[in-house]
PDB file of C-alpha atoms in Angstrom:
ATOM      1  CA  UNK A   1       0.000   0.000   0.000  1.00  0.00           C
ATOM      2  CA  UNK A   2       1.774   3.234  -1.327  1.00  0.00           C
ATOM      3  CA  UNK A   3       0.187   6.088   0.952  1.00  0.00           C
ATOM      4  CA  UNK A   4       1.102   3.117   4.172  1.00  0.00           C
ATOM      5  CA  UNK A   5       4.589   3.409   2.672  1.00  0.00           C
ATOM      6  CA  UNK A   6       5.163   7.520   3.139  1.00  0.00           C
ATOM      7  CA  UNK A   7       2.877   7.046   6.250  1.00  0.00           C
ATOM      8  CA  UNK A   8       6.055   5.294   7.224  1.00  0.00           C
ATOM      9  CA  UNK A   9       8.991   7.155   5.695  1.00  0.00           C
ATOM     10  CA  UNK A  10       7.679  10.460   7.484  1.00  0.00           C
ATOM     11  CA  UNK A  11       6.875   9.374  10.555  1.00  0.00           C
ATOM     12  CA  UNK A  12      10.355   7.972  11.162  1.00  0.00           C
ATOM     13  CA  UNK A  13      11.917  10.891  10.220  1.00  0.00           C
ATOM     14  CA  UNK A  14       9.479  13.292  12.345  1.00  0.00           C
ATOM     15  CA  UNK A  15      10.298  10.750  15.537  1.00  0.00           C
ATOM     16  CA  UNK A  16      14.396  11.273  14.853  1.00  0.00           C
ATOM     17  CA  UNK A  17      13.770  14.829  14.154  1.00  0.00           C
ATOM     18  CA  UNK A  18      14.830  15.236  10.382  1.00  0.00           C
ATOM     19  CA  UNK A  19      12.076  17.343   9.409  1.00  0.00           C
ATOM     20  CA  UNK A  20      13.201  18.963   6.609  1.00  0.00           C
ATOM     21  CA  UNK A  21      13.377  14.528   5.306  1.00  0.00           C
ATOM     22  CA  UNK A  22       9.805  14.024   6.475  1.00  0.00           C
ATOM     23  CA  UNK A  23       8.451  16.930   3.802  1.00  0.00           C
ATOM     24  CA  UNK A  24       8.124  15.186   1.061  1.00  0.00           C
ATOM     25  CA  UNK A  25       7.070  11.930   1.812  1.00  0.00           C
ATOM     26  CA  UNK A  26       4.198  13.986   3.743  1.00  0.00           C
ATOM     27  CA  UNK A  27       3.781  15.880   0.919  1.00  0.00           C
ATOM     28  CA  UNK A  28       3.209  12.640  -1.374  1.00  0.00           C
ATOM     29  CA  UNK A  29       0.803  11.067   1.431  1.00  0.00           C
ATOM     30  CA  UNK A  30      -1.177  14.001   1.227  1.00  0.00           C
ATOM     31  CA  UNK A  31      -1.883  14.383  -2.455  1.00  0.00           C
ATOM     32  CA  UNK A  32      -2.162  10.057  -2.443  1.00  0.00           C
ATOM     33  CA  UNK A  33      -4.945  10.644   0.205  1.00  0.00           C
ATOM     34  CA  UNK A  34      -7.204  13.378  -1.183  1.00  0.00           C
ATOM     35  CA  UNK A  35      -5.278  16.541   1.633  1.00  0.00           C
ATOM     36  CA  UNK A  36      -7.049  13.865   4.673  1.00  0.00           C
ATOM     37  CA  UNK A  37      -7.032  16.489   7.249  1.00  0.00           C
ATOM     38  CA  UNK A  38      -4.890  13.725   9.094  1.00  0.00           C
ATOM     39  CA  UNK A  39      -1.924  14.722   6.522  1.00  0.00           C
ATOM     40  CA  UNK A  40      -2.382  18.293   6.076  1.00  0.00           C
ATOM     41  CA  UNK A  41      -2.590  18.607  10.062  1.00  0.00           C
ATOM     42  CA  UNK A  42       0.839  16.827  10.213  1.00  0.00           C
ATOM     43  CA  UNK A  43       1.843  19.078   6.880  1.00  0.00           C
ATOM     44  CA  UNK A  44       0.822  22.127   9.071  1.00  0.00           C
ATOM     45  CA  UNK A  45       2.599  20.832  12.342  1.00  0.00           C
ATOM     46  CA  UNK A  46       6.276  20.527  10.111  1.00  0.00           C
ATOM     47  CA  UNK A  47       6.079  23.599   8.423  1.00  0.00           C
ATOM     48  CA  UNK A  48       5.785  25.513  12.113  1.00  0.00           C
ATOM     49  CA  UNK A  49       8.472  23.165  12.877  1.00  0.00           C
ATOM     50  CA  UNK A  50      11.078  24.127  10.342  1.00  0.00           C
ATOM     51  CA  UNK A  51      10.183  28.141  10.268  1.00  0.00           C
ATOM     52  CA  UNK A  52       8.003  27.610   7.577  1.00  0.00           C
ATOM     53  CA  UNK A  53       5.389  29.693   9.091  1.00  0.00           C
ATOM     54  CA  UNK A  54       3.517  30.735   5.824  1.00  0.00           C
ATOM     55  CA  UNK A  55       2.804  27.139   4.744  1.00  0.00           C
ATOM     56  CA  UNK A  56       1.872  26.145   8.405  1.00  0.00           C
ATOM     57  CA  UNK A  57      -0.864  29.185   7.831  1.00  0.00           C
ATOM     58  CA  UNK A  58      -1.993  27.484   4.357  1.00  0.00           C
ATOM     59  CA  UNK A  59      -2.345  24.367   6.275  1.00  0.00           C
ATOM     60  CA  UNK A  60      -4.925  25.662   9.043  1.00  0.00           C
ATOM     61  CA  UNK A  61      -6.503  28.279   6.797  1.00  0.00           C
ATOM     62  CA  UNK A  62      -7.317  25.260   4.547  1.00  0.00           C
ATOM     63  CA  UNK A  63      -9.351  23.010   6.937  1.00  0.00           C
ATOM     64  CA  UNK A  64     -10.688  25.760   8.584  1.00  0.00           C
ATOM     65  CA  UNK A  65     -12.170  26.633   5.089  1.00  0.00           C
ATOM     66  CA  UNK A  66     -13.096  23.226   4.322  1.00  0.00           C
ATOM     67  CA  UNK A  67     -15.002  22.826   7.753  1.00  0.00           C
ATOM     68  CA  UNK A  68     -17.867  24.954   6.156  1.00  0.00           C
ATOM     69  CA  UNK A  69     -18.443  22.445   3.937  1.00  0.00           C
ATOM     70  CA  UNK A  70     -17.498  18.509   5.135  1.00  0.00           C
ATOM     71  CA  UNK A  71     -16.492  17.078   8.399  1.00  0.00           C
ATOM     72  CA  UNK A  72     -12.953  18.427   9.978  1.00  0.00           C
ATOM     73  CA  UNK A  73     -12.571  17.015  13.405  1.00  0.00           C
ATOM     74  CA  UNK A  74     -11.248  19.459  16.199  1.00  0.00           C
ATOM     75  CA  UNK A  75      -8.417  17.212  16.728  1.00  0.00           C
ATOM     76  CA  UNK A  76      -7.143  18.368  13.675  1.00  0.00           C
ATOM     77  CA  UNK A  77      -7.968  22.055  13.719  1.00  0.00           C
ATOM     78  CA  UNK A  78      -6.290  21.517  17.291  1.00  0.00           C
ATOM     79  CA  UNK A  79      -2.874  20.442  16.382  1.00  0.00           C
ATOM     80  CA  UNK A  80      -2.908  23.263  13.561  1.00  0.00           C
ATOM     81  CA  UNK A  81      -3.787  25.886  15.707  1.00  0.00           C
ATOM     82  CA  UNK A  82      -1.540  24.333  18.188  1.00  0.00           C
ATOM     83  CA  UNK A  83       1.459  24.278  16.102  1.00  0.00           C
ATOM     84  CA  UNK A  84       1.005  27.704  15.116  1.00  0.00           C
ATOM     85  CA  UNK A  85       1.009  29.086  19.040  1.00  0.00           C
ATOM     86  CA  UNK A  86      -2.509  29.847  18.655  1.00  0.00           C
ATOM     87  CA  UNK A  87      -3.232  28.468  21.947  1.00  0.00           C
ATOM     88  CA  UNK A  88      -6.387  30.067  23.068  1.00  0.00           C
ATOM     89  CA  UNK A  89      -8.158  28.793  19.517  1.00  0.00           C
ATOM     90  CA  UNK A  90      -6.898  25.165  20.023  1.00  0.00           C
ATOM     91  CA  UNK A  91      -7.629  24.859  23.406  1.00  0.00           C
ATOM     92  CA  UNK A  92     -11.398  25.652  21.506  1.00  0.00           C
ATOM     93  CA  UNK A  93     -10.978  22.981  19.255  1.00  0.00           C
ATOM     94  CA  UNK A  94      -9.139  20.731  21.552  1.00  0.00           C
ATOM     95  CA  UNK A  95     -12.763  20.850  23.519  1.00  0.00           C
ATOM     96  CA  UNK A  96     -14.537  20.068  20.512  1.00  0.00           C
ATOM     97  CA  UNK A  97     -12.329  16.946  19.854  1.00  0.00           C
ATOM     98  CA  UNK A  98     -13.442  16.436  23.384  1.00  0.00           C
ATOM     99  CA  UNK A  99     -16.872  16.483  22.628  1.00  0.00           C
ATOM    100  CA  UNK A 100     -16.510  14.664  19.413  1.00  0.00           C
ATOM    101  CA  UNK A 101     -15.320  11.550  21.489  1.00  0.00           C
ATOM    102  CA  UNK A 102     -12.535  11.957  19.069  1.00  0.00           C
ATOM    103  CA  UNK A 103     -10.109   8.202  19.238  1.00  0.00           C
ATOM    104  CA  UNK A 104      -7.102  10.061  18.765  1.00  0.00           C
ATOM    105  CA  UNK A 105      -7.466  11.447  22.103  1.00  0.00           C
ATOM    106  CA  UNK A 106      -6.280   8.389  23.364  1.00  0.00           C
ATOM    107  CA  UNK A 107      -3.316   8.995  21.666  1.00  0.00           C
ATOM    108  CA  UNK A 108      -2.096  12.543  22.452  1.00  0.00           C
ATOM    109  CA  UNK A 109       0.177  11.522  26.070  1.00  0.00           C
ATOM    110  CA  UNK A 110       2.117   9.196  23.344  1.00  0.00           C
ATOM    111  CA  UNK A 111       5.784   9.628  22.738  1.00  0.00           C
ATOM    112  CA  UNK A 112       5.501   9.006  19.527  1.00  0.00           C
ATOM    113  CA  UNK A 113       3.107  11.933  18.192  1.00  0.00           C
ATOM    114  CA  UNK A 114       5.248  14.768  17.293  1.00  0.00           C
ATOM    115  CA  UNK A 115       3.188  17.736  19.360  1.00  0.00           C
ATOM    116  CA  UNK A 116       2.954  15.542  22.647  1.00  0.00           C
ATOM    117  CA  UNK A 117       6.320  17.252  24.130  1.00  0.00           C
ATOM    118  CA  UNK A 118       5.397  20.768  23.968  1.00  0.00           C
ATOM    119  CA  UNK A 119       1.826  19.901  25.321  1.00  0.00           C
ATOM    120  CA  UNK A 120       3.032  17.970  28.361  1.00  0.00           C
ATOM    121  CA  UNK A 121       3.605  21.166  29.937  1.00  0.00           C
ATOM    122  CA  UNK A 122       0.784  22.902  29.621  1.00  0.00           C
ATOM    123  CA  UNK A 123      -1.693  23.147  32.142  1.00  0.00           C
ATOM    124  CA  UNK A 124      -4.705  23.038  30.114  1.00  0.00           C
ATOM    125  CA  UNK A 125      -3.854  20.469  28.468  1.00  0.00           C
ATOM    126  CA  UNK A 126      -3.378  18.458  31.582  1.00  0.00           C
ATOM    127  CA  UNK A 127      -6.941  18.819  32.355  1.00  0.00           C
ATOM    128  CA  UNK A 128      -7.834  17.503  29.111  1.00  0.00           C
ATOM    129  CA  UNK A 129      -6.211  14.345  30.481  1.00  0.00           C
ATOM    130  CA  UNK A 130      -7.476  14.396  33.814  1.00  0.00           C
ATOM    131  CA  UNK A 131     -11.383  14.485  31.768  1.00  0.00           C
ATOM    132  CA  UNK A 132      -9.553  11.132  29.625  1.00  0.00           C
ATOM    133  CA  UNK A 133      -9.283   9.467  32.642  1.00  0.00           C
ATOM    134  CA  UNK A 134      -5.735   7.878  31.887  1.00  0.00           C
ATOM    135  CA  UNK A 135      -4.108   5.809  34.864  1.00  0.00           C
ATOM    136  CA  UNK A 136      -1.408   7.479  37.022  1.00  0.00           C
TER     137      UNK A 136
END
């Protein structure tokens, strides 16, 4: 399976921190999956990452613009706003993720997703995971 393949290839180099690497394999998952918010949430997350702020804009801009017409989860919306410090707006979408009952909540105290480090400090975000009910 092709887009499983650069599913791959990025996400290994996001986890050893070669971003500029992970780009185009991200880019190539996102055109082979139709821009899944999934991908363009990630696309969003490395541009912000690598001083790309302009593209990391794009990114949001676009599912915020395709929310008026087809489902975009807060959980994506979150980590774009997120990655672009806009902290007070994903905190609001964070809550709608929330209220979604969205699965990759479950996820979010996990090593392995790229925006868990800088959210482990964050207050608010520790009540999101006090509502989650995770074990101590």
């Amino acid at each position: 399976d092709r887009p499983a393949i650069f599913n791959l290839q990025f996400a290994i180099f996001i986890k050893f921190k070669n971003y500029e690497d992970a780009l185009m394999p991200l880019i190539k998952a996102s055109e082979l999956s139709g821009r899944h918010q999934w991908t363009v949430s990630i696309l969003c997350w490395l541009y912000a990452n690598t001083d790309n702020v302009v593209e990391a804009q794009k990114m949001h801009d676009e599912l915020l613009s395709r929310k008026k017409s087809e489902y975009i989860s807060g959980w994506f919306l979150f980590v774009t706003a997120y990655s672009l410090k806009k902290y007070d707006e994903a905190f609001v979408f964070l809550e709608m993720a929330f209220e979604e009952k969205m699965p990759l909540l479950m996820s979010c105290r996990s090593d392995l997703w790229p925006i868990a480090e800088e959210l482990k400090t964050d207050a608010r975000f520790q009540k999101v995971i006090k509502r989650l009910h995770f074990p101590e």
